[in-house]
Amino acid sequence: MTRDGLETRLAAACAIAREASMLARRRFHERPRSQLPDFKGHQDFLTVTDAEVEELIRTRLHGLFPDDAFFGEEGGGSFERDVWVVDPIDGTANFARGIPHFAISIAFVRDNRVEIGVIYDVMQDELYTALRGAGASLNGLPIRTSGLAEIQHATVEAGWSPRLTHEVYVDLVKNLKAAGANVRRAGSGTLGLAYVADGRIDAYCELHINSWDALAGLLIVEEAGGWTNDFLAGDGLRNGNPVLACTAELADRLVAATGIAKAP
């Protein structure tokens, strides 16, 4: 395996993400049509789908790299020197409502540093990838952040975390608006980060996010020339952290507006 196995792992993660996306897409079309998000049958379907997609990814990775650890949002796992960190479906509320904006996230972490990031936008058939030091791509073509420097022209996605109060989130949005930014929320932190990397938006921030939602996207942003906070500081791998990813040109203004510093 080349580069201590990283290039082989990247190729495998891409193939596995594509296979998992076919399962997730099929389940999306099979989902219950009830619009009651707390309806037991609907929630059971989501739980089963998340677990089913995660198990497919876990099984494929274990078969190819049996010595690597695995941690998934649904089934947990363990954190070792080499560990895959996976969110089988980020954007489950969108999935439940029939909104085609959700993604699979696969990151490979070695010695507490993200080396591989793979995000698959299931319904758009878009595969975002990054290998540390080798750049970022979308469906095999290089991508870069927008390079925008003027916050008055910036579009920022502000994710919401249920671990924090509504007031804290409202204050975050107020501060971003006061700084001049356009603020949106689309319901998938994973895709928000991918969109920063591809220049579709200029920044993504969230006051707390879990590692399985963020790690792949953060590496993709970095390799696309963007700025990110030091998410893995203070055991962010296990406990999560605030996240800020943006164009390098907007970093200072957004640190001031969000309160999310380089080192959480």
Coordinates of C-alpha atoms in Angstrom, one line a residue:
M1 CA 0.0 0.0 0.0
T2 CA 1.4 3.4 -1.0
R3 CA 2.0 6.4 1.4
D4 CA 1.7 4.0 4.4
G5 CA -1.6 2.7 3.0
L6 CA -3.3 6.1 2.8
E7 CA -3.9 6.1 -1.0
T8 CA -5.3 2.6 -0.9
R9 CA -7.5 3.6 2.0
L10 CA -8.8 6.6 0.1
A11 CA -9.7 4.5 -2.9
A12 CA -11.5 2.0 -0.7
A13 CA -13.4 4.7 1.1
C14 CA -14.6 6.2 -2.2
A15 CA -15.8 2.8 -3.4
I16 CA -17.5 2.1 -0.1
A17 CA -19.2 5.5 0.0
R18 CA -20.6 4.9 -3.5
E19 CA -22.0 1.5 -2.5
A20 CA -23.4 2.9 0.8
S21 CA -25.0 5.7 -1.2
M22 CA -27.0 3.3 -3.3
L23 CA -28.5 1.8 -0.2
A24 CA -29.3 5.2 1.4
R25 CA -30.9 6.4 -1.9
R26 CA -33.0 3.3 -2.1
R27 CA -34.2 3.7 1.5
F28 CA -34.9 7.4 0.9
H29 CA -37.3 6.5 -1.8
E30 CA -38.9 3.8 0.4
R31 CA -39.3 6.1 3.5
P32 CA -42.8 6.5 5.1
R33 CA -44.7 9.5 3.7
S34 CA -46.0 10.6 7.1
Q35 CA -45.0 14.2 7.9
L36 CA -45.1 13.6 11.7
P37 CA -41.4 13.4 12.6
D38 CA -42.2 11.8 16.0
F39 CA -44.4 9.1 14.6
K40 CA -42.9 5.8 15.8
G41 CA -42.9 4.0 12.5
H42 CA -41.1 6.9 10.9
Q43 CA -38.5 7.1 13.6
D44 CA -38.0 3.4 13.6
F45 CA -37.4 3.5 9.8
L46 CA -34.7 6.2 10.2
T47 CA -33.0 4.3 13.0
V48 CA -32.9 1.1 11.0
T49 CA -31.6 3.0 7.9
D50 CA -28.8 4.8 9.7
A51 CA -27.7 1.5 11.3
E52 CA -28.0 -0.4 8.1
V53 CA -25.8 2.0 6.1
E54 CA -23.3 2.2 8.9
E55 CA -23.0 -1.6 9.2
L56 CA -22.4 -1.8 5.4
I57 CA -19.5 0.7 5.8
R58 CA -18.1 -1.0 8.9
T59 CA -18.2 -4.4 7.3
R60 CA -16.5 -3.3 4.1
L61 CA -13.7 -1.4 5.9
H62 CA -13.1 -4.2 8.4
G63 CA -12.8 -6.7 5.6
L64 CA -10.2 -4.6 3.9
F65 CA -8.4 -3.1 6.9
P66 CA -9.0 -5.5 9.8
D67 CA -6.4 -3.8 12.1
D68 CA -8.1 -0.4 11.8
A69 CA -10.5 0.7 14.5
F70 CA -13.9 2.0 13.6
F71 CA -16.3 4.5 15.3
G72 CA -19.7 5.2 13.9
E73 CA -22.5 7.6 15.0
E74 CA -25.0 4.8 15.5
G75 CA -23.0 1.8 16.8
G76 CA -20.0 3.5 18.4
G77 CA -16.7 1.6 18.5
S78 CA -13.2 2.5 19.7
F79 CA -10.6 5.1 19.0
E80 CA -7.1 3.7 18.3
R81 CA -4.0 5.0 16.5
D82 CA -5.7 4.3 13.1
V83 CA -9.5 4.8 13.2
W84 CA -12.3 5.3 10.7
V85 CA -14.9 7.9 11.9
V86 CA -18.2 7.6 10.1
D87 CA -21.6 9.3 10.0
P88 CA -23.8 7.1 7.8
I89 CA -26.5 9.8 7.2
D90 CA -25.8 13.4 8.2
G91 CA -29.0 15.4 7.6
T92 CA -31.5 12.8 9.0
A93 CA -34.2 15.5 9.5
N94 CA -34.0 16.3 5.8
F95 CA -34.0 12.6 5.0
A96 CA -37.2 12.1 7.1
R97 CA -39.0 15.0 5.4
G98 CA -38.1 14.0 1.8
I99 CA -35.6 16.8 1.4
P100 CA -32.7 15.5 -0.8
H101 CA -29.9 17.1 1.2
F102 CA -28.0 14.6 3.3
A103 CA -24.7 12.9 3.0
I104 CA -22.4 10.0 4.1
S105 CA -19.2 11.1 5.8
I106 CA -16.1 8.9 6.2
A107 CA -12.9 10.1 7.8
F108 CA -9.6 8.3 8.5
V109 CA -7.7 9.5 11.5
R110 CA -4.1 8.5 12.3
D111 CA -2.4 9.7 15.5
N112 CA -5.2 12.3 16.1
R113 CA -4.8 13.8 12.7
V114 CA -7.3 13.5 9.9
E115 CA -5.6 12.0 6.8
I116 CA -8.5 11.1 4.6
G117 CA -11.9 12.8 4.1
V118 CA -14.7 11.4 1.9
I119 CA -18.2 12.9 1.7
Y120 CA -20.9 11.6 -0.6
D121 CA -23.9 13.8 -1.4
V122 CA -26.3 10.9 -1.9
M123 CA -29.0 12.5 -4.0
Q124 CA -26.8 14.8 -6.1
D125 CA -24.2 12.0 -6.9
E126 CA -21.4 14.2 -5.7
L127 CA -18.3 12.7 -4.2
Y128 CA -16.0 15.1 -2.3
T129 CA -12.6 13.7 -1.4
A130 CA -9.3 14.8 0.2
L131 CA -6.0 13.2 1.1
R132 CA -3.8 15.3 3.3
G133 CA -1.2 17.1 1.2
A134 CA -2.8 16.1 -2.1
G135 CA -5.6 18.6 -2.5
A136 CA -9.4 18.3 -2.6
S137 CA -11.7 17.2 -5.4
L138 CA -15.3 16.8 -6.4
N139 CA -16.0 13.9 -8.7
G140 CA -12.4 13.8 -9.5
L141 CA -11.9 17.4 -10.4
P142 CA -10.0 19.9 -8.1
I143 CA -11.9 22.3 -6.0
R144 CA -11.1 25.5 -4.1
T145 CA -12.8 27.7 -1.6
S146 CA -14.3 30.9 -3.0
G147 CA -11.5 33.1 -1.7
L148 CA -14.1 35.8 -0.7
A149 CA -12.6 38.4 1.6
E150 CA -15.6 40.8 2.1
I151 CA -17.9 39.6 4.9
Q152 CA -20.6 41.9 3.5
H153 CA -20.7 39.7 0.5
A154 CA -20.3 36.4 2.3
T155 CA -22.8 33.6 2.8
V156 CA -22.3 31.7 6.1
E157 CA -24.1 28.6 7.2
A158 CA -24.8 28.5 10.9
G159 CA -25.5 25.0 12.2
W160 CA -27.7 24.5 15.2
S161 CA -26.8 22.1 18.0
P162 CA -29.5 20.7 20.4
R163 CA -26.8 20.6 23.1
L164 CA -27.0 24.3 23.4
T165 CA -29.9 26.7 24.1
H166 CA -31.9 28.4 21.4
E167 CA -30.7 31.8 22.8
V168 CA -27.1 31.0 22.1
Y169 CA -27.9 30.1 18.5
V170 CA -30.0 33.2 18.0
D171 CA -27.1 35.3 19.3
L172 CA -24.7 33.6 16.9
V173 CA -27.0 34.5 14.0
K174 CA -27.4 38.1 15.2
N175 CA -23.6 38.6 15.4
L176 CA -23.1 37.2 11.9
K177 CA -25.9 39.4 10.6
A178 CA -24.5 42.4 12.4
A179 CA -21.1 41.8 10.8
G180 CA -22.8 41.9 7.4
A181 CA -23.0 38.2 6.4
N182 CA -25.9 36.5 4.8
V183 CA -26.9 33.5 7.1
R184 CA -28.5 30.2 6.1
R185 CA -29.1 26.8 7.5
A186 CA -29.6 23.7 5.4
G187 CA -29.6 20.9 7.9
S188 CA -26.4 19.1 7.2
G189 CA -23.1 20.2 8.7
T190 CA -21.3 17.6 6.6
L191 CA -22.6 19.2 3.4
G192 CA -22.1 22.7 4.8
L193 CA -18.4 22.0 5.1
A194 CA -18.3 20.4 1.6
Y195 CA -19.9 23.5 0.2
V196 CA -17.3 25.8 1.8
A197 CA -14.6 23.7 0.1
D198 CA -16.3 24.0 -3.3
G199 CA -16.9 27.7 -3.0
R200 CA -20.7 27.4 -2.9
I201 CA -20.8 29.2 0.5
D202 CA -18.0 31.0 2.2
A203 CA -18.1 29.7 5.7
Y204 CA -19.7 27.1 8.0
C205 CA -19.9 27.5 11.8
E206 CA -21.5 25.6 14.6
L207 CA -21.1 26.1 18.4
H208 CA -20.9 22.3 19.0
I209 CA -20.6 19.5 16.5
N210 CA -19.6 15.8 16.8
S211 CA -16.4 14.6 15.1
W212 CA -18.2 12.1 12.8
D213 CA -20.2 15.1 11.3
A214 CA -17.1 17.3 10.8
L215 CA -13.8 15.5 10.3
A216 CA -14.1 14.6 6.7
G217 CA -15.4 18.0 5.7
L218 CA -12.7 19.9 7.7
L219 CA -9.9 18.1 5.8
I220 CA -11.6 18.8 2.5
V221 CA -11.8 22.5 3.3
E222 CA -8.2 22.6 4.4
E223 CA -7.1 20.9 1.2
A224 CA -9.2 23.3 -0.8
G225 CA -7.2 26.2 0.6
G226 CA -9.6 27.2 3.4
W227 CA -9.1 28.0 7.1
T228 CA -10.4 25.8 9.9
N229 CA -10.2 25.9 13.7
D230 CA -8.3 23.2 15.5
F231 CA -11.3 20.9 16.0
L232 CA -9.4 18.0 17.5
A233 CA -8.0 20.1 20.4
G234 CA -9.2 19.1 23.8
D235 CA -10.3 15.6 22.8
G236 CA -12.6 16.9 20.1
L237 CA -12.4 13.4 18.5
R238 CA -14.5 11.9 21.4
N239 CA -16.3 14.9 22.7
G240 CA -16.9 17.2 19.8
N241 CA -16.1 20.9 19.6
P242 CA -17.2 24.2 18.1
V243 CA -16.4 24.3 14.4
L244 CA -15.5 27.1 12.0
A245 CA -14.4 26.6 8.4
C246 CA -14.1 29.4 5.9
T247 CA -12.1 31.2 3.3
A248 CA -8.6 32.1 4.7
E249 CA -9.5 35.7 3.9
L250 CA -12.6 35.7 6.2
A251 CA -11.0 34.0 9.2
D252 CA -10.3 37.0 11.4
R253 CA -13.7 38.6 10.9
L254 CA -15.5 35.3 11.5
V255 CA -13.5 34.4 14.6
A256 CA -14.6 37.8 16.0
A257 CA -18.2 37.4 15.0
T258 CA -18.7 33.8 16.2
G259 CA -16.3 33.7 19.1
I260 CA -14.9 30.4 17.7
A261 CA -11.1 30.7 18.0
K262 CA -8.4 28.7 16.3
A263 CA -8.0 26.6 19.4
P264 CA -11.4 25.9 21.1

